[in-house]
Amino acid sequence: MLEIKSLSKIYGSKNGESKKAVDNLTLSIDGGQIMAFIGHNGAGKTTTLKAIAGIIDFDEGQILIDGIDIKKEPMKAKMEIAYLPDNPQLFEHSRGIEQINFICDVFGVSEKEREAKTEFYAKRLGIYDDLGGKISTYSHGMKQKLAIVCALVHNPKVLLMDEPFVGLDPVSSHELKEILKEKSSTGVAIFYSTHVLEVAEKLCSHVAIIKKGKLLCLGKMDEIRGNKDLEQLFLEIENEKNDN
Ligand code: ATP
């Protein structure tokens, strides 16, 4: 469902220095899989997710969403994607429901479906009663919940999330885990970045570990972990590569 082939992204700077944020990254995620994307701060996770979502351009490689090339057919590819950024930019002067309706208009979600989906997800995340309020009056967690509802209302085939659990209370965090499991069981491919390894090891079928833009480790969560927990494995891999 999601294929990333030899992706590289270089950020340039005004003084001529450049930074290779993602270096020859190749991975794929089938429908029904949930892959955790983990790595230290600055490893290249957000850059990779933004490239997949078609928000930033990249220098080398190819990204296919259900077989559609994000560079060649960006609009068609984006119709199949939902992207939750690490710091969602919302229409602060609008009401929550207006933000959802805007997303539904963009993705062509019918009136009936948007009402049902909004109620379903917003109630579960505990934001339904607040949708009539101005977004500027929302707390950080409420904005995160609204952004998650916006990501779910149009039935994406590929769900990209950048640290989705940050800011959520324990109840909505639990609900989001359940929602992601349900989405994957309907064939959605889910790729999300996180620093919360305890959740990732329980929730995810697959894991990708990235360091300084390079993929260090990729595969099925159970096979990669063996009898270790994910935190232990992550620390070992980081140290191993530091020694080399
Ligand atoms: P974190 O866990 O802290 O969110 P990350 O793994 O998401 O980190 P990225 O945000 O992808 O990391 O950053 C990867 C590298 O690219 C870092 O060295 C960062 O400084 C650099 N970088 C990110 N955005 C830009 C930009 N717009 N211009 C220049 N360099 C950038």
mmCIF file of C-alpha atoms and ligand atoms in Angstrom:
data_model
loop_
_atom_site.group_PDB
_atom_site.id
_atom_site.type_symbol
_atom_site.label_atom_id
_atom_site.label_comp_id
_atom_site.label_asym_id
_atom_site.label_seq_id
_atom_site.Cartn_x
_atom_site.Cartn_y
_atom_site.Cartn_z
ATOM 1 C CA MET A 1 0.000 0.000 0.000
ATOM 2 C CA LEU A 2 2.885 2.347 0.837
ATOM 3 C CA GLU A 3 6.226 1.909 -0.899
ATOM 4 C CA ILE A 4 9.280 4.059 -0.275
ATOM 5 C CA LYS A 5 12.185 3.351 -2.593
ATOM 6 C CA SER A 6 15.682 4.775 -1.969
ATOM 7 C CA LEU A 7 14.345 8.033 -0.523
ATOM 8 C CA SER A 8 16.863 10.802 0.126
ATOM 9 C CA LYS A 9 16.167 14.343 1.274
ATOM 10 C CA ILE A 10 18.788 17.044 1.553
ATOM 11 C CA TYR A 11 18.039 20.361 3.245
ATOM 12 C CA GLY A 12 20.095 23.220 1.878
ATOM 13 C CA SER A 13 21.005 26.370 3.787
ATOM 14 C CA LYS A 14 21.718 29.953 2.816
ATOM 15 C CA ASN A 15 25.430 29.720 3.694
ATOM 16 C CA GLY A 16 25.865 26.773 1.367
ATOM 17 C CA GLU A 17 25.867 24.036 4.002
ATOM 18 C CA SER A 18 23.550 21.127 3.396
ATOM 19 C CA LYS A 19 22.089 18.393 5.560
ATOM 20 C CA LYS A 20 21.105 14.918 4.391
ATOM 21 C CA ALA A 21 18.083 14.354 6.621
ATOM 22 C CA VAL A 22 16.996 11.082 4.954
ATOM 23 C CA ASP A 23 19.544 8.829 3.314
ATOM 24 C CA ASN A 24 18.552 6.096 0.853
ATOM 25 C CA LEU A 25 15.562 4.872 2.833
ATOM 26 C CA THR A 26 13.589 1.922 1.490
ATOM 27 C CA LEU A 27 10.578 0.339 3.163
ATOM 28 C CA SER A 28 7.058 -0.761 2.403
ATOM 29 C CA ILE A 29 3.893 -1.193 4.422
ATOM 30 C CA ASP A 30 1.022 -3.422 3.353
ATOM 31 C CA GLY A 31 -2.604 -2.731 4.133
ATOM 32 C CA GLY A 32 -3.401 -4.069 7.594
ATOM 33 C CA GLN A 33 0.068 -3.387 8.980
ATOM 34 C CA ILE A 34 0.925 -0.836 11.660
ATOM 35 C CA MET A 35 4.560 0.256 11.523
ATOM 36 C CA ALA A 36 6.242 2.246 14.304
ATOM 37 C CA PHE A 37 8.896 4.668 13.094
ATOM 38 C CA ILE A 38 11.398 5.271 15.843
ATOM 39 C CA GLY A 39 14.690 7.107 16.177
ATOM 40 C CA HIS A 40 16.464 9.822 18.151
ATOM 41 C CA ASN A 41 15.542 13.516 17.879
ATOM 42 C CA GLY A 42 16.572 14.750 14.461
ATOM 43 C CA ALA A 43 16.828 11.221 12.997
ATOM 44 C CA GLY A 44 14.644 12.091 9.993
ATOM 45 C CA LYS A 45 11.198 10.789 10.955
ATOM 46 C CA THR A 46 9.200 13.975 10.374
ATOM 47 C CA THR A 47 11.075 14.631 7.131
ATOM 48 C CA THR A 48 10.197 11.153 5.863
ATOM 49 C CA LEU A 49 6.536 11.495 6.837
ATOM 50 C CA LYS A 50 6.289 14.925 5.184
ATOM 51 C CA ALA A 51 7.835 13.559 1.986
ATOM 52 C CA ILE A 52 5.311 10.699 1.899
ATOM 53 C CA ALA A 53 2.452 13.135 2.513
ATOM 54 C CA GLY A 54 3.660 15.275 -0.397
ATOM 55 C CA ILE A 55 4.281 18.298 1.826
ATOM 56 C CA ILE A 56 7.989 18.582 1.022
ATOM 57 C CA ASP A 57 9.888 17.672 -2.095
ATOM 58 C CA PHE A 58 12.711 15.110 -1.969
ATOM 59 C CA ASP A 59 15.955 14.721 -3.895
ATOM 60 C CA GLU A 60 16.107 11.034 -4.769
ATOM 61 C CA GLY A 61 13.875 8.007 -4.736
ATOM 62 C CA GLN A 62 10.227 7.250 -5.279
ATOM 63 C CA ILE A 63 7.143 7.123 -3.086
ATOM 64 C CA LEU A 64 4.075 5.151 -4.136
ATOM 65 C CA ILE A 65 0.705 5.327 -2.417
ATOM 66 C CA ASP A 66 -1.360 2.329 -3.480
ATOM 67 C CA GLY A 67 0.745 2.320 -6.638
ATOM 68 C CA ILE A 68 0.339 6.069 -7.277
ATOM 69 C CA ASP A 69 3.541 8.128 -7.519
ATOM 70 C CA ILE A 70 3.366 11.103 -5.117
ATOM 71 C CA LYS A 71 5.492 13.238 -7.435
ATOM 72 C CA LYS A 72 3.790 12.328 -10.698
ATOM 73 C CA GLU A 73 0.184 12.353 -9.491
ATOM 74 C CA PRO A 74 0.222 14.291 -6.196
ATOM 75 C CA MET A 75 -3.501 15.084 -6.014
ATOM 76 C CA LYS A 76 -4.535 11.500 -6.749
ATOM 77 C CA ALA A 77 -2.027 10.123 -4.238
ATOM 78 C CA LYS A 78 -3.018 12.622 -1.551
ATOM 79 C CA MET A 79 -6.667 11.585 -1.792
ATOM 80 C CA GLU A 80 -5.623 8.231 -0.332
ATOM 81 C CA ILE A 81 -3.550 9.681 2.515
ATOM 82 C CA ALA A 82 -4.305 11.171 5.894
ATOM 83 C CA TYR A 83 -1.439 12.961 7.602
ATOM 84 C CA LEU A 84 -1.413 14.043 11.222
ATOM 85 C CA PRO A 85 1.509 16.454 11.717
ATOM 86 C CA ASP A 86 3.424 16.683 14.992
ATOM 87 C CA ASN A 87 2.116 20.226 15.417
ATOM 88 C CA PRO A 88 -1.233 20.436 13.594
ATOM 89 C CA GLN A 89 -1.988 23.823 12.047
ATOM 90 C CA LEU A 90 -5.703 24.391 12.482
ATOM 91 C CA PHE A 91 -7.995 27.273 11.548
ATOM 92 C CA GLU A 92 -7.828 28.925 14.984
ATOM 93 C CA HIS A 93 -10.677 31.349 14.272
ATOM 94 C CA SER A 94 -13.025 28.625 13.083
ATOM 95 C CA ARG A 95 -15.127 26.248 15.131
ATOM 96 C CA GLY A 96 -14.064 22.612 15.426
ATOM 97 C CA ILE A 97 -16.956 21.403 13.287
ATOM 98 C CA GLU A 98 -16.022 23.914 10.555
ATOM 99 C CA GLN A 99 -12.492 22.497 10.394
ATOM 100 C CA ILE A 100 -13.917 18.978 10.002
ATOM 101 C CA ASN A 101 -16.366 20.149 7.333
ATOM 102 C CA PHE A 102 -13.535 21.818 5.435
ATOM 103 C CA ILE A 103 -11.571 18.554 5.361
ATOM 104 C CA CYS A 104 -14.706 16.652 4.314
ATOM 105 C CA ASP A 105 -15.321 19.147 1.486
ATOM 106 C CA VAL A 106 -11.738 18.742 0.253
ATOM 107 C CA PHE A 107 -12.039 14.964 0.236
ATOM 108 C CA GLY A 108 -15.628 14.888 -1.060
ATOM 109 C CA VAL A 109 -17.162 13.157 1.957
ATOM 110 C CA SER A 110 -20.970 13.137 1.758
ATOM 111 C CA GLU A 111 -23.096 14.972 4.344
ATOM 112 C CA LYS A 112 -24.449 11.722 5.731
ATOM 113 C CA GLU A 113 -21.052 10.069 6.008
ATOM 114 C CA ARG A 114 -19.348 13.075 7.559
ATOM 115 C CA GLU A 115 -22.000 13.333 10.246
ATOM 116 C CA ALA A 116 -21.714 9.668 11.103
ATOM 117 C CA LYS A 117 -17.903 9.633 11.064
ATOM 118 C CA THR A 118 -17.607 12.873 13.031
ATOM 119 C CA GLU A 119 -19.933 11.585 15.717
ATOM 120 C CA PHE A 120 -18.221 8.193 15.811
ATOM 121 C CA TYR A 121 -14.649 9.439 16.193
ATOM 122 C CA ALA A 122 -15.252 12.694 18.069
ATOM 123 C CA LYS A 123 -17.369 10.958 20.711
ATOM 124 C CA ARG A 124 -14.777 8.265 21.214
ATOM 125 C CA LEU A 125 -12.024 10.833 21.614
ATOM 126 C CA GLY A 126 -14.151 12.971 23.944
ATOM 127 C CA ILE A 127 -14.250 16.096 21.768
ATOM 128 C CA TYR A 128 -17.781 15.841 20.320
ATOM 129 C CA ASP A 129 -19.421 18.287 22.742
ATOM 130 C CA ASP A 130 -16.713 20.876 22.053
ATOM 131 C CA LEU A 131 -17.002 20.947 18.255
ATOM 132 C CA GLY A 132 -19.186 24.083 18.353
ATOM 133 C CA GLY A 133 -16.445 26.027 20.155
ATOM 134 C CA LYS A 134 -13.736 28.178 18.585
ATOM 135 C CA ILE A 135 -10.504 26.260 18.011
ATOM 136 C CA SER A 136 -8.536 29.144 19.548
ATOM 137 C CA THR A 137 -10.180 28.300 22.889
ATOM 138 C CA TYR A 138 -9.170 24.609 22.741
ATOM 139 C CA SER A 139 -6.454 23.125 24.943
ATOM 140 C CA HIS A 140 -3.419 21.464 23.318
ATOM 141 C CA GLY A 141 -4.970 18.005 23.763
ATOM 142 C CA MET A 142 -8.321 19.124 22.330
ATOM 143 C CA LYS A 143 -6.572 20.445 19.208
ATOM 144 C CA GLN A 144 -4.755 17.137 18.878
ATOM 145 C CA LYS A 145 -8.055 15.248 19.126
ATOM 146 C CA LEU A 146 -9.665 17.491 16.510
ATOM 147 C CA ALA A 147 -6.728 16.933 14.160
ATOM 148 C CA ILE A 148 -7.067 13.169 14.653
ATOM 149 C CA VAL A 149 -10.790 13.300 13.810
ATOM 150 C CA CYS A 150 -9.890 15.288 10.669
ATOM 151 C CA ALA A 151 -7.400 12.576 9.718
ATOM 152 C CA LEU A 152 -9.985 9.818 10.062
ATOM 153 C CA VAL A 153 -13.143 11.255 8.472
ATOM 154 C CA HIS A 154 -12.307 10.556 4.840
ATOM 155 C CA ASN A 155 -11.374 6.852 4.970
ATOM 156 C CA PRO A 156 -7.680 7.079 3.995
ATOM 157 C CA LYS A 157 -5.891 3.973 2.718
ATOM 158 C CA VAL A 158 -2.624 5.181 4.239
ATOM 159 C CA LEU A 159 -2.577 6.812 7.649
ATOM 160 C CA LEU A 160 0.553 8.810 8.521
ATOM 161 C CA MET A 161 0.874 10.137 12.037
ATOM 162 C CA ASP A 162 3.697 12.101 13.627
ATOM 163 C CA GLU A 163 3.742 11.369 17.362
ATOM 164 C CA PRO A 164 -0.043 10.956 17.542
ATOM 165 C CA PHE A 165 -0.256 10.190 21.270
ATOM 166 C CA VAL A 166 1.457 13.378 22.442
ATOM 167 C CA GLY A 167 -0.937 15.520 24.465
ATOM 168 C CA LEU A 168 -3.711 12.933 24.740
ATOM 169 C CA ASP A 169 -5.171 12.011 28.117
ATOM 170 C CA PRO A 170 -5.076 8.302 29.088
ATOM 171 C CA VAL A 171 -8.675 7.632 28.022
ATOM 172 C CA SER A 172 -8.301 9.138 24.540
ATOM 173 C CA SER A 173 -4.878 7.576 24.189
ATOM 174 C CA HIS A 174 -6.488 4.182 24.811
ATOM 175 C CA GLU A 175 -9.282 5.001 22.333
ATOM 176 C CA LEU A 176 -6.769 6.009 19.672
ATOM 177 C CA LYS A 177 -4.955 2.682 20.057
ATOM 178 C CA GLU A 178 -8.274 0.874 19.586
ATOM 179 C CA ILE A 179 -9.141 3.032 16.561
ATOM 180 C CA LEU A 180 -5.771 2.305 14.953
ATOM 181 C CA LYS A 181 -6.243 -1.444 15.508
ATOM 182 C CA GLU A 182 -9.716 -1.238 13.938
ATOM 183 C CA LYS A 183 -8.394 0.774 10.975
ATOM 184 C CA SER A 184 -5.611 -1.724 10.337
ATOM 185 C CA SER A 185 -8.111 -4.600 10.503
ATOM 186 C CA THR A 186 -10.003 -2.961 7.615
ATOM 187 C CA GLY A 187 -6.844 -2.895 5.467
ATOM 188 C CA VAL A 188 -5.454 0.575 6.171
ATOM 189 C CA ALA A 189 -1.650 0.876 6.205
ATOM 190 C CA ILE A 190 -0.512 2.859 9.250
ATOM 191 C CA PHE A 191 2.910 4.473 9.658
ATOM 192 C CA TYR A 192 3.519 6.555 12.749
ATOM 193 C CA SER A 193 6.498 8.075 14.490
ATOM 194 C CA THR A 194 6.850 7.816 18.227
ATOM 195 C CA HIS A 195 9.173 7.994 21.196
ATOM 196 C CA VAL A 196 6.750 5.962 23.338
ATOM 197 C CA LEU A 197 8.243 2.528 22.832
ATOM 198 C CA GLU A 198 6.022 0.711 25.369
ATOM 199 C CA VAL A 199 2.945 1.545 23.288
ATOM 200 C CA ALA A 200 4.662 0.846 19.968
ATOM 201 C CA GLU A 201 5.738 -2.650 20.929
ATOM 202 C CA LYS A 202 2.188 -3.639 21.887
ATOM 203 C CA LEU A 203 0.350 -1.850 19.093
ATOM 204 C CA CYS A 204 2.535 -2.304 16.031
ATOM 205 C CA SER A 205 2.979 -5.298 13.769
ATOM 206 C CA HIS A 206 6.173 -3.821 12.295
ATOM 207 C CA VAL A 207 8.969 -1.469 13.281
ATOM 208 C CA ALA A 208 11.489 0.707 11.470
ATOM 209 C CA ILE A 209 14.422 2.262 13.340
ATOM 210 C CA ILE A 210 16.172 5.230 11.784
ATOM 211 C CA LYS A 211 19.391 6.994 12.783
ATOM 212 C CA LYS A 212 20.882 10.056 11.135
ATOM 213 C CA GLY A 213 18.591 9.507 8.157
ATOM 214 C CA LYS A 214 19.594 5.859 7.625
ATOM 215 C CA LEU A 215 17.443 2.845 8.286
ATOM 216 C CA LEU A 216 19.101 0.671 10.939
ATOM 217 C CA CYS A 217 16.473 -1.962 11.408
ATOM 218 C CA LEU A 218 13.225 -2.990 9.709
ATOM 219 C CA GLY A 219 10.845 -5.889 10.101
ATOM 220 C CA LYS A 220 8.117 -7.594 12.064
ATOM 221 C CA MET A 221 7.955 -6.364 15.654
ATOM 222 C CA ASP A 222 8.035 -9.858 17.209
ATOM 223 C CA GLU A 223 10.923 -11.056 15.059
ATOM 224 C CA ILE A 224 12.981 -7.906 15.568
ATOM 225 C CA ARG A 225 12.418 -7.852 19.326
ATOM 226 C CA GLY A 226 12.897 -11.551 20.057
ATOM 227 C CA ASN A 227 12.704 -11.803 23.840
ATOM 228 C CA LYS A 228 13.812 -8.210 24.439
ATOM 229 C CA ASP A 229 11.588 -5.236 24.989
ATOM 230 C CA LEU A 230 11.678 -2.536 22.347
ATOM 231 C CA GLU A 231 13.443 -0.012 24.574
ATOM 232 C CA GLN A 232 16.249 -2.467 25.348
ATOM 233 C CA LEU A 233 16.600 -3.327 21.668
ATOM 234 C CA PHE A 234 16.589 0.336 20.631
ATOM 235 C CA LEU A 235 19.315 1.234 23.145
ATOM 236 C CA GLU A 236 21.437 -1.736 22.047
ATOM 237 C CA ILE A 237 21.118 -0.864 18.366
ATOM 238 C CA GLU A 238 21.936 2.796 19.008
ATOM 239 C CA ASN A 239 25.030 1.833 21.042
ATOM 240 C CA GLU A 240 26.175 -0.794 18.521
ATOM 241 C CA LYS A 241 26.101 1.726 15.730
ATOM 242 C CA ASN A 242 27.868 4.317 17.891
ATOM 243 C CA ASP A 243 30.691 1.803 18.483
ATOM 244 C CA ASN A 244 31.165 1.243 14.764
HETATM 245 P P1 ATP B 1 12.197 14.564 16.392
HETATM 246 O O1 ATP B 1 12.148 13.207 17.015
HETATM 247 O O2 ATP B 1 12.960 15.534 17.217
HETATM 248 O O3 ATP B 1 10.852 15.103 15.970
HETATM 249 P P2 ATP B 1 12.820 13.802 13.612
HETATM 250 O O4 ATP B 1 13.356 12.413 13.588
HETATM 251 O O5 ATP B 1 11.403 13.989 13.250
HETATM 252 O O6 ATP B 1 13.118 14.432 15.053
HETATM 253 P P3 ATP B 1 13.430 15.680 11.454
HETATM 254 O O7 ATP B 1 12.536 16.773 11.923
HETATM 255 O O8 ATP B 1 13.017 14.900 10.280
HETATM 256 O O9 ATP B 1 13.774 14.679 12.672
HETATM 257 O O10 ATP B 1 14.871 16.317 11.166
HETATM 258 C C1 ATP B 1 15.912 15.579 10.529
HETATM 259 C C2 ATP B 1 17.103 16.484 10.329
HETATM 260 O O11 ATP B 1 16.777 17.451 9.334
HETATM 261 C C3 ATP B 1 17.553 17.246 11.562
HETATM 262 O O12 ATP B 1 18.966 17.320 11.561
HETATM 263 C C4 ATP B 1 16.951 18.613 11.365
HETATM 264 O O13 ATP B 1 17.763 19.614 11.953
HETATM 265 C C5 ATP B 1 16.966 18.755 9.848
HETATM 266 N N1 ATP B 1 15.869 19.592 9.363
HETATM 267 C C6 ATP B 1 14.541 19.381 9.547
HETATM 268 N N2 ATP B 1 13.819 20.333 8.928
HETATM 269 C C7 ATP B 1 14.701 21.171 8.358
HETATM 270 C C8 ATP B 1 14.587 22.363 7.564
HETATM 271 N N3 ATP B 1 13.389 22.863 7.242
HETATM 272 N N4 ATP B 1 15.720 22.953 7.147
HETATM 273 C C9 ATP B 1 16.943 22.454 7.447
HETATM 274 N N5 ATP B 1 17.127 21.324 8.169
HETATM 275 C C10 ATP B 1 16.027 20.696 8.617
#
